[in-house]
Amino acid sequence: MPRAYRGGGTGPLPEHEAGRRRLGSRLTKNIKSCAASIEKANPETEAALKDYSTLPVEESTQVHDLHTVISWGASDIRLFCVCSPSAGTAGPSRP
């Protein structure tokens, strides 16, 4: 489930496990393409993605970090986590 920790909230998950798996796969694919997209859009920026694989937690969590360095010296690291909840944990009930 995507979670934005800087003032954002969590988004709803699809009700069915197949939908949750597709969402997790799509998010992971998008994250993995970030470094190339950043470098293409900003030639003065070097970007590197590191995949920390899956963490052994209650929900299967894929963790990545994206490190960017701009030619004039600015550096930034972003941490991304994609959780794949097991069946029966689709989130809060809907009204």
mmCIF file of N, CA, C and O in Angstrom:
data_model
loop_
_atom_site.group_PDB
_atom_site.id
_atom_site.type_symbol
_atom_site.label_atom_id
_atom_site.label_comp_id
_atom_site.label_asym_id
_atom_site.label_seq_id
_atom_site.Cartn_x
_atom_site.Cartn_y
_atom_site.Cartn_z
ATOM 1 N N MET A 1 0.850 -1.172 0.000
ATOM 2 C CA MET A 1 0.000 0.000 0.000
ATOM 3 C C MET A 1 0.898 1.238 0.000
ATOM 4 O O MET A 1 1.786 1.352 0.838
ATOM 5 N N PRO A 2 0.693 2.169 -0.929
ATOM 6 C CA PRO A 2 1.528 3.359 -0.943
ATOM 7 C C PRO A 2 1.255 4.215 0.283
ATOM 8 O O PRO A 2 0.114 4.433 0.663
ATOM 9 N N ARG A 3 2.304 4.693 0.907
ATOM 10 C CA ARG A 3 2.165 5.559 2.074
ATOM 11 C C ARG A 3 3.043 6.773 1.877
ATOM 12 O O ARG A 3 4.229 6.645 1.614
ATOM 13 N N ALA A 4 2.469 7.940 1.998
ATOM 14 C CA ALA A 4 3.229 9.176 1.886
ATOM 15 C C ALA A 4 3.425 9.700 3.302
ATOM 16 O O ALA A 4 2.465 10.038 3.978
ATOM 17 N N TYR A 5 4.660 9.753 3.763
ATOM 18 C CA TYR A 5 4.922 10.154 5.137
ATOM 19 C C TYR A 5 5.109 11.652 5.294
ATOM 20 O O TYR A 5 5.189 12.139 6.391
ATOM 21 N N ARG A 6 5.187 12.390 4.212
ATOM 22 C CA ARG A 6 5.354 13.833 4.329
ATOM 23 C C ARG A 6 4.014 14.509 4.096
ATOM 24 O O ARG A 6 3.736 15.024 3.029
ATOM 25 N N GLY A 7 3.160 14.473 5.082
ATOM 26 C CA GLY A 7 1.896 15.165 5.017
ATOM 27 C C GLY A 7 0.815 14.472 4.204
ATOM 28 O O GLY A 7 -0.290 14.962 4.111
ATOM 29 N N GLY A 8 1.127 13.342 3.619
ATOM 30 C CA GLY A 8 0.137 12.643 2.802
ATOM 31 C C GLY A 8 -0.574 11.579 3.601
ATOM 32 O O GLY A 8 -0.334 11.381 4.783
ATOM 33 N N GLY A 9 -1.437 10.864 2.941
ATOM 34 C CA GLY A 9 -2.161 9.778 3.580
ATOM 35 C C GLY A 9 -1.929 8.492 2.825
ATOM 36 O O GLY A 9 -1.092 8.409 1.949
ATOM 37 N N THR A 10 -2.668 7.493 3.196
ATOM 38 C CA THR A 10 -2.561 6.217 2.516
ATOM 39 C C THR A 10 -3.678 6.097 1.500
ATOM 40 O O THR A 10 -4.751 6.659 1.672
ATOM 41 N N GLY A 11 -3.427 5.376 0.446
ATOM 42 C CA GLY A 11 -4.446 5.183 -0.577
ATOM 43 C C GLY A 11 -5.162 3.870 -0.360
ATOM 44 O O GLY A 11 -4.665 2.984 0.314
ATOM 45 N N PRO A 12 -6.356 3.749 -0.917
ATOM 46 C CA PRO A 12 -7.103 2.501 -0.766
ATOM 47 C C PRO A 12 -6.468 1.380 -1.577
ATOM 48 O O PRO A 12 -5.851 1.623 -2.608
ATOM 49 N N LEU A 13 -6.614 0.173 -1.099
ATOM 50 C CA LEU A 13 -6.123 -1.002 -1.813
ATOM 51 C C LEU A 13 -7.265 -1.672 -2.548
ATOM 52 O O LEU A 13 -8.410 -1.634 -2.098
ATOM 53 N N PRO A 14 -6.965 -2.307 -3.668
ATOM 54 C CA PRO A 14 -8.001 -3.115 -4.320
ATOM 55 C C PRO A 14 -8.478 -4.201 -3.352
ATOM 56 O O PRO A 14 -7.722 -4.684 -2.518
ATOM 57 N N GLU A 15 -9.746 -4.577 -3.466
ATOM 58 C CA GLU A 15 -10.319 -5.560 -2.546
ATOM 59 C C GLU A 15 -9.797 -6.970 -2.766
ATOM 60 O O GLU A 15 -9.739 -7.766 -1.841
ATOM 61 N N HIS A 16 -9.425 -7.325 -3.994
ATOM 62 C CA HIS A 16 -9.002 -8.683 -4.299
ATOM 63 C C HIS A 16 -7.481 -8.787 -4.317
ATOM 64 O O HIS A 16 -6.781 -7.863 -4.701
ATOM 65 N N GLU A 17 -6.986 -9.950 -3.893
ATOM 66 C CA GLU A 17 -5.545 -10.177 -3.813
ATOM 67 C C GLU A 17 -4.865 -9.967 -5.160
ATOM 68 O O GLU A 17 -3.788 -9.373 -5.227
ATOM 69 N N ALA A 18 -5.480 -10.414 -6.247
ATOM 70 C CA ALA A 18 -4.873 -10.240 -7.575
ATOM 71 C C ALA A 18 -4.685 -8.761 -7.891
ATOM 72 O O ALA A 18 -3.658 -8.354 -8.445
ATOM 73 N N GLY A 19 -5.648 -7.950 -7.522
ATOM 74 C CA GLY A 19 -5.536 -6.508 -7.741
ATOM 75 C C GLY A 19 -4.425 -5.898 -6.910
ATOM 76 O O GLY A 19 -3.699 -5.016 -7.378
ATOM 77 N N ARG A 20 -4.268 -6.368 -5.675
ATOM 78 C CA ARG A 20 -3.187 -5.858 -4.812
ATOM 79 C C ARG A 20 -1.831 -6.239 -5.377
ATOM 80 O O ARG A 20 -0.893 -5.446 -5.371
ATOM 81 N N ARG A 21 -1.734 -7.455 -5.898
ATOM 82 C CA ARG A 21 -0.465 -7.898 -6.493
ATOM 83 C C ARG A 21 -0.126 -7.088 -7.749
ATOM 84 O O ARG A 21 1.012 -6.705 -7.953
ATOM 85 N N ARG A 22 -1.136 -6.826 -8.590
ATOM 86 C CA ARG A 22 -0.901 -6.011 -9.798
ATOM 87 C C ARG A 22 -0.459 -4.606 -9.419
ATOM 88 O O ARG A 22 0.465 -4.054 -10.014
ATOM 89 N N LEU A 23 -1.095 -4.027 -8.408
ATOM 90 C CA LEU A 23 -0.721 -2.688 -7.954
ATOM 91 C C LEU A 23 0.717 -2.683 -7.442
ATOM 92 O O LEU A 23 1.511 -1.803 -7.797
ATOM 93 N N GLY A 24 1.080 -3.669 -6.627
ATOM 94 C CA GLY A 24 2.448 -3.759 -6.117
ATOM 95 C C GLY A 24 3.461 -3.906 -7.233
ATOM 96 O O GLY A 24 4.509 -3.256 -7.230
ATOM 97 N N SER A 25 3.155 -4.726 -8.229
ATOM 98 C CA SER A 25 4.057 -4.915 -9.371
ATOM 99 C C SER A 25 4.216 -3.631 -10.164
ATOM 100 O O SER A 25 5.323 -3.265 -10.570
ATOM 101 N N ARG A 26 3.107 -2.924 -10.383
ATOM 102 C CA ARG A 26 3.166 -1.673 -11.141
ATOM 103 C C ARG A 26 3.984 -0.613 -10.394
ATOM 104 O O ARG A 26 4.801 0.090 -10.985
ATOM 105 N N LEU A 27 3.779 -0.498 -9.078
ATOM 106 C CA LEU A 27 4.548 0.469 -8.293
ATOM 107 C C LEU A 27 6.039 0.140 -8.317
ATOM 108 O O LEU A 27 6.880 1.025 -8.480
ATOM 109 N N THR A 28 6.381 -1.137 -8.153
ATOM 110 C CA THR A 28 7.786 -1.549 -8.181
ATOM 111 C C THR A 28 8.414 -1.241 -9.535
ATOM 112 O O THR A 28 9.529 -0.715 -9.615
ATOM 113 N N LYS A 29 7.693 -1.524 -10.622
ATOM 114 C CA LYS A 29 8.199 -1.230 -11.967
ATOM 115 C C LYS A 29 8.430 0.272 -12.138
ATOM 116 O O LYS A 29 9.460 0.688 -12.678
ATOM 117 N N ASN A 30 7.490 1.088 -11.672
ATOM 118 C CA ASN A 30 7.646 2.540 -11.771
ATOM 119 C C ASN A 30 8.845 3.039 -10.974
ATOM 120 O O ASN A 30 9.598 3.899 -11.438
ATOM 121 N N ILE A 31 9.032 2.507 -9.784
ATOM 122 C CA ILE A 31 10.171 2.913 -8.957
ATOM 123 C C ILE A 31 11.482 2.546 -9.647
ATOM 124 O O ILE A 31 12.419 3.337 -9.687
ATOM 125 N N LYS A 32 11.535 1.337 -10.219
ATOM 126 C CA LYS A 32 12.765 0.890 -10.873
ATOM 127 C C LYS A 32 13.110 1.719 -12.101
ATOM 128 O O LYS A 32 14.265 1.765 -12.512
ATOM 129 N N SER A 33 12.135 2.388 -12.699
ATOM 130 C CA SER A 33 12.415 3.223 -13.869
ATOM 131 C C SER A 33 12.759 4.661 -13.494
ATOM 132 O O SER A 33 13.133 5.455 -14.364
ATOM 133 N N CYS A 34 12.685 5.013 -12.219
ATOM 134 C CA CYS A 34 12.916 6.398 -11.780
ATOM 135 C C CYS A 34 14.312 6.914 -12.126
ATOM 136 O O CYS A 34 14.453 8.028 -12.618
ATOM 137 N N ALA A 35 15.353 6.151 -11.834
ATOM 138 C CA ALA A 35 16.721 6.632 -12.039
ATOM 139 C C ALA A 35 16.959 7.017 -13.497
ATOM 140 O O ALA A 35 17.459 8.106 -13.794
ATOM 141 N N ALA A 36 16.575 6.155 -14.425
ATOM 142 C CA ALA A 36 16.765 6.442 -15.852
ATOM 143 C C ALA A 36 15.941 7.658 -16.268
ATOM 144 O O ALA A 36 16.421 8.508 -17.029
ATOM 145 N N SER A 37 14.720 7.771 -15.779
ATOM 146 C CA SER A 37 13.860 8.906 -16.119
ATOM 147 C C SER A 37 14.441 10.220 -15.607
ATOM 148 O O SER A 37 14.407 11.232 -16.307
ATOM 149 N N ILE A 38 14.966 10.210 -14.395
ATOM 150 C CA ILE A 38 15.558 11.414 -13.815
ATOM 151 C C ILE A 38 16.767 11.853 -14.622
ATOM 152 O O ILE A 38 16.915 13.028 -14.956
ATOM 153 N N GLU A 39 17.647 10.901 -14.955
ATOM 154 C CA GLU A 39 18.850 11.244 -15.720
ATOM 155 C C GLU A 39 18.502 11.745 -17.117
ATOM 156 O O GLU A 39 19.153 12.649 -17.641
ATOM 157 N N LYS A 40 17.475 11.185 -17.722
ATOM 158 C CA LYS A 40 17.063 11.622 -19.059
ATOM 159 C C LYS A 40 16.494 13.041 -19.011
ATOM 160 O O LYS A 40 16.784 13.871 -19.866
ATOM 161 N N ALA A 41 15.684 13.329 -18.005
ATOM 162 C CA ALA A 41 15.054 14.645 -17.874
ATOM 163 C C ALA A 41 16.022 15.722 -17.381
ATOM 164 O O ALA A 41 15.846 16.902 -17.686
ATOM 165 N N ASN A 42 17.036 15.318 -16.621
ATOM 166 C CA ASN A 42 17.986 16.272 -16.027
ATOM 167 C C ASN A 42 19.407 15.782 -16.262
ATOM 168 O O ASN A 42 19.971 15.087 -15.410
ATOM 169 N N PRO A 43 20.018 16.148 -17.390
ATOM 170 C CA PRO A 43 21.349 15.638 -17.724
ATOM 171 C C PRO A 43 22.437 15.950 -16.692
ATOM 172 O O PRO A 43 23.437 15.253 -16.635
ATOM 173 N N GLU A 44 22.215 16.948 -15.848
ATOM 174 C CA GLU A 44 23.214 17.284 -14.826
ATOM 175 C C GLU A 44 23.050 16.442 -13.553
ATOM 176 O O GLU A 44 23.783 16.619 -12.594
ATOM 177 N N THR A 45 22.096 15.532 -13.564
ATOM 178 C CA THR A 45 21.810 14.721 -12.380
ATOM 179 C C THR A 45 22.192 13.271 -12.625
ATOM 180 O O THR A 45 21.857 12.694 -13.654
ATOM 181 N N GLU A 46 22.903 12.688 -11.660
ATOM 182 C CA GLU A 46 23.191 11.257 -11.666
ATOM 183 C C GLU A 46 22.242 10.609 -10.663
ATOM 184 O O GLU A 46 22.080 11.103 -9.552
ATOM 185 N N ALA A 47 21.629 9.515 -11.068
ATOM 186 C CA ALA A 47 20.677 8.835 -10.191
ATOM 187 C C ALA A 47 21.008 7.353 -10.134
ATOM 188 O O ALA A 47 21.358 6.747 -11.140
ATOM 189 N N ALA A 48 20.920 6.787 -8.933
ATOM 190 C CA ALA A 48 21.191 5.356 -8.754
ATOM 191 C C ALA A 48 20.122 4.766 -7.847
ATOM 192 O O ALA A 48 19.778 5.338 -6.817
ATOM 193 N N LEU A 49 19.598 3.636 -8.259
ATOM 194 C CA LEU A 49 18.582 2.941 -7.477
ATOM 195 C C LEU A 49 19.201 1.711 -6.837
ATOM 196 O O LEU A 49 19.934 0.974 -7.484
ATOM 197 N N LYS A 50 18.921 1.506 -5.570
ATOM 198 C CA LYS A 50 19.375 0.307 -4.880
ATOM 199 C C LYS A 50 18.146 -0.460 -4.413
ATOM 200 O O LYS A 50 17.239 0.115 -3.823
ATOM 201 N N ASP A 51 18.116 -1.739 -4.699
ATOM 202 C CA ASP A 51 17.010 -2.612 -4.317
ATOM 203 C C ASP A 51 17.446 -3.411 -3.092
ATOM 204 O O ASP A 51 18.400 -4.171 -3.149
ATOM 205 N N TYR A 52 16.754 -3.221 -1.987
ATOM 206 C CA TYR A 52 17.081 -3.942 -0.762
ATOM 207 C C TYR A 52 16.338 -5.265 -0.645
ATOM 208 O O TYR A 52 16.392 -5.921 0.377
ATOM 209 N N SER A 53 15.588 -5.639 -1.686
ATOM 210 C CA SER A 53 14.838 -6.874 -1.731
ATOM 211 C C SER A 53 13.663 -6.832 -0.762
ATOM 212 O O SER A 53 13.244 -5.778 -0.336
ATOM 213 N N THR A 54 13.161 -7.985 -0.411
ATOM 214 C CA THR A 54 11.986 -8.077 0.444
ATOM 215 C C THR A 54 12.399 -8.230 1.899
ATOM 216 O O THR A 54 13.274 -9.017 2.225
ATOM 217 N N LEU A 55 11.757 -7.462 2.761
ATOM 218 C CA LEU A 55 12.027 -7.553 4.192
ATOM 219 C C LEU A 55 11.093 -8.567 4.840
ATOM 220 O O LEU A 55 9.928 -8.670 4.467
ATOM 221 N N PRO A 56 11.596 -9.308 5.820
ATOM 222 C CA PRO A 56 10.762 -10.308 6.496
ATOM 223 C C PRO A 56 9.900 -9.660 7.580
ATOM 224 O O PRO A 56 10.211 -9.693 8.760
ATOM 225 N N VAL A 57 8.816 -9.033 7.158
ATOM 226 C CA VAL A 57 7.883 -8.400 8.090
ATOM 227 C C VAL A 57 6.497 -8.976 7.838
ATOM 228 O O VAL A 57 6.304 -9.787 6.939
ATOM 229 N N GLU A 58 5.512 -8.536 8.628
ATOM 230 C CA GLU A 58 4.156 -9.080 8.513
ATOM 231 C C GLU A 58 3.636 -9.003 7.080
ATOM 232 O O GLU A 58 3.100 -9.958 6.553
ATOM 233 N N GLU A 59 3.766 -7.854 6.464
ATOM 234 C CA GLU A 59 3.416 -7.703 5.061
ATOM 235 C C GLU A 59 4.711 -7.836 4.274
ATOM 236 O O GLU A 59 5.750 -7.351 4.693
ATOM 237 N N SER A 60 4.677 -8.487 3.145
ATOM 238 C CA SER A 60 5.863 -8.604 2.304
ATOM 239 C C SER A 60 6.195 -7.212 1.775
ATOM 240 O O SER A 60 5.408 -6.613 1.059
ATOM 241 N N THR A 61 7.330 -6.666 2.170
ATOM 242 C CA THR A 61 7.674 -5.288 1.840
ATOM 243 C C THR A 61 8.930 -5.233 1.000
ATOM 244 O O THR A 61 9.992 -5.687 1.416
ATOM 245 N N GLN A 62 8.810 -4.672 -0.197
ATOM 246 C CA GLN A 62 9.939 -4.471 -1.106
ATOM 247 C C GLN A 62 10.480 -3.073 -0.838
ATOM 248 O O GLN A 62 9.725 -2.104 -0.847
ATOM 249 N N VAL A 63 11.792 -2.948 -0.593
ATOM 250 C CA VAL A 63 12.381 -1.660 -0.231
ATOM 251 C C VAL A 63 13.430 -1.257 -1.260
ATOM 252 O O VAL A 63 14.257 -2.062 -1.670
ATOM 253 N N HIS A 64 13.377 0.019 -1.660
ATOM 254 C CA HIS A 64 14.316 0.582 -2.624
ATOM 255 C C HIS A 64 14.771 1.945 -2.107
ATOM 256 O O HIS A 64 14.028 2.626 -1.420
ATOM 257 N N ASP A 65 16.006 2.357 -2.470
ATOM 258 C CA ASP A 65 16.357 3.754 -2.253
ATOM 259 C C ASP A 65 16.855 4.337 -3.566
ATOM 260 O O ASP A 65 17.408 3.644 -4.409
ATOM 261 N N LEU A 66 16.570 5.615 -3.753
ATOM 262 C CA LEU A 66 16.965 6.344 -4.950
ATOM 263 C C LEU A 66 17.863 7.483 -4.513
ATOM 264 O O LEU A 66 17.442 8.357 -3.756
ATOM 265 N N HIS A 67 19.123 7.441 -4.946
ATOM 266 C CA HIS A 67 20.104 8.456 -4.576
ATOM 267 C C HIS A 67 20.378 9.318 -5.799
ATOM 268 O O HIS A 67 20.727 8.801 -6.855
ATOM 269 N N THR A 68 20.201 10.627 -5.654
ATOM 270 C CA THR A 68 20.488 11.547 -6.753
ATOM 271 C C THR A 68 21.568 12.536 -6.340
ATOM 272 O O THR A 68 21.631 12.956 -5.190
ATOM 273 N N VAL A 69 22.424 12.875 -7.309
ATOM 274 C CA VAL A 69 23.473 13.878 -7.104
ATOM 275 C C VAL A 69 23.454 14.803 -8.312
ATOM 276 O O VAL A 69 23.548 14.349 -9.449
ATOM 277 N N ILE A 70 23.321 16.091 -8.060
ATOM 278 C CA ILE A 70 23.328 17.092 -9.127
ATOM 279 C C ILE A 70 24.755 17.606 -9.287
ATOM 280 O O ILE A 70 25.507 17.698 -8.318
ATOM 281 N N SER A 71 25.129 17.951 -10.507
ATOM 282 C CA SER A 71 26.514 18.340 -10.818
ATOM 283 C C SER A 71 27.054 19.443 -9.910
ATOM 284 O O SER A 71 28.246 19.483 -9.625
ATOM 285 N N TRP A 72 26.222 20.331 -9.418
ATOM 286 C CA TRP A 72 26.709 21.402 -8.554
ATOM 287 C C TRP A 72 26.787 20.987 -7.090
ATOM 288 O O TRP A 72 27.093 21.785 -6.221
ATOM 289 N N GLY A 73 26.503 19.703 -6.774
ATOM 290 C CA GLY A 73 26.776 19.185 -5.443
ATOM 291 C C GLY A 73 25.601 18.765 -4.593
ATOM 292 O O GLY A 73 25.789 18.106 -3.573
ATOM 293 N N ALA A 74 24.391 19.126 -4.955
ATOM 294 C CA ALA A 74 23.235 18.732 -4.136
ATOM 295 C C ALA A 74 23.033 17.220 -4.215
ATOM 296 O O ALA A 74 23.195 16.614 -5.260
ATOM 297 N N SER A 75 22.708 16.624 -3.071
ATOM 298 C CA SER A 75 22.531 15.176 -2.989
ATOM 299 C C SER A 75 21.235 14.886 -2.231
ATOM 300 O O SER A 75 20.885 15.590 -1.294
ATOM 301 N N ASP A 76 20.530 13.858 -2.658
ATOM 302 C CA ASP A 76 19.272 13.509 -2.013
ATOM 303 C C ASP A 76 19.098 11.994 -2.053
ATOM 304 O O ASP A 76 19.520 11.338 -3.002
ATOM 305 N N ILE A 77 18.488 11.446 -1.020
ATOM 306 C CA ILE A 77 18.164 10.018 -0.983
ATOM 307 C C ILE A 77 16.686 9.889 -0.624
ATOM 308 O O ILE A 77 16.216 10.500 0.336
ATOM 309 N N ARG A 78 15.967 9.096 -1.402
ATOM 310 C CA ARG A 78 14.554 8.823 -1.142
ATOM 311 C C ARG A 78 14.406 7.328 -0.879
ATOM 312 O O ARG A 78 15.018 6.520 -1.560
ATOM 313 N N LEU A 79 13.597 6.987 0.081
ATOM 314 C CA LEU A 79 13.336 5.592 0.411
ATOM 315 C C LEU A 79 11.915 5.262 -0.010
ATOM 316 O O LEU A 79 10.972 5.988 0.298
ATOM 317 N N PHE A 80 11.761 4.171 -0.756
ATOM 318 C CA PHE A 80 10.452 3.722 -1.232
ATOM 319 C C PHE A 80 10.193 2.315 -0.706
ATOM 320 O O PHE A 80 11.064 1.460 -0.759
ATOM 321 N N CYS A 81 8.980 2.085 -0.223
ATOM 322 C CA CYS A 81 8.574 0.759 0.227
ATOM 323 C C CYS A 81 7.257 0.405 -0.452
ATOM 324 O O CYS A 81 6.349 1.225 -0.515
ATOM 325 N N VAL A 82 7.182 -0.810 -0.957
ATOM 326 C CA VAL A 82 5.947 -1.302 -1.557
ATOM 327 C C VAL A 82 5.532 -2.535 -0.766
ATOM 328 O O VAL A 82 6.255 -3.526 -0.737
ATOM 329 N N CYS A 83 4.388 -2.444 -0.101
ATOM 330 C CA CYS A 83 3.882 -3.554 0.708
ATOM 331 C C CYS A 83 2.885 -4.365 -0.102
ATOM 332 O O CYS A 83 2.077 -3.818 -0.832
ATOM 333 N N SER A 84 2.952 -5.663 0.041
ATOM 334 C CA SER A 84 1.999 -6.563 -0.600
ATOM 335 C C SER A 84 1.265 -7.327 0.476
ATOM 336 O O SER A 84 1.709 -8.380 0.905
ATOM 337 N N PRO A 85 0.160 -6.766 0.969
ATOM 338 C CA PRO A 85 -0.569 -7.438 2.046
ATOM 339 C C PRO A 85 -1.094 -8.790 1.619
ATOM 340 O O PRO A 85 -1.421 -8.978 0.448
ATOM 341 N N SER A 86 -1.171 -9.698 2.566
ATOM 342 C CA SER A 86 -1.726 -11.016 2.279
ATOM 343 C C SER A 86 -3.242 -10.932 2.194
ATOM 344 O O SER A 86 -3.833 -9.921 2.541
ATOM 345 N N ALA A 87 -3.835 -11.991 1.738
ATOM 346 C CA ALA A 87 -5.311 -12.019 1.610
ATOM 347 C C ALA A 87 -5.954 -11.703 2.954
ATOM 348 O O ALA A 87 -5.474 -12.116 3.993
ATOM 349 N N GLY A 88 -7.027 -10.959 2.884
ATOM 350 C CA GLY A 88 -7.760 -10.637 4.109
ATOM 351 C C GLY A 88 -7.292 -9.370 4.771
ATOM 352 O O GLY A 88 -7.821 -8.996 5.806
ATOM 353 N N THR A 89 -6.309 -8.667 4.201
ATOM 354 C CA THR A 89 -5.846 -7.424 4.813
ATOM 355 C C THR A 89 -5.976 -6.297 3.809
ATOM 356 O O THR A 89 -5.050 -5.568 3.560
ATOM 357 N N ALA A 90 -7.132 -6.142 3.242
ATOM 358 C CA ALA A 90 -7.355 -5.144 2.196
ATOM 359 C C ALA A 90 -7.501 -3.741 2.761
ATOM 360 O O ALA A 90 -7.765 -2.819 2.041
ATOM 361 N N GLY A 91 -7.325 -3.558 4.045
ATOM 362 C CA GLY A 91 -7.401 -2.231 4.614
ATOM 363 C C GLY A 91 -8.732 -2.025 5.331
ATOM 364 O O GLY A 91 -9.516 -2.955 5.508
ATOM 365 N N PRO A 92 -8.982 -0.788 5.727
ATOM 366 C CA PRO A 92 -10.200 -0.507 6.475
ATOM 367 C C PRO A 92 -11.444 -0.774 5.624
ATOM 368 O O PRO A 92 -11.419 -0.648 4.410
ATOM 369 N N SER A 93 -12.508 -1.142 6.297
ATOM 370 C CA SER A 93 -13.749 -1.389 5.567
ATOM 371 C C SER A 93 -14.269 -0.092 4.982
ATOM 372 O O SER A 93 -14.054 0.990 5.519
ATOM 373 N N ARG A 94 -14.958 -0.220 3.872
ATOM 374 C CA ARG A 94 -15.483 0.950 3.192
ATOM 375 C C ARG A 94 -16.923 1.158 3.595
ATOM 376 O O ARG A 94 -17.678 0.209 3.770
ATOM 377 N N PRO A 95 -17.353 2.440 3.721
ATOM 378 C CA PRO A 95 -18.745 2.709 4.118
ATOM 379 C C PRO A 95 -19.735 2.292 3.061
ATOM 380 O O PRO A 95 -19.491 2.187 1.939
#
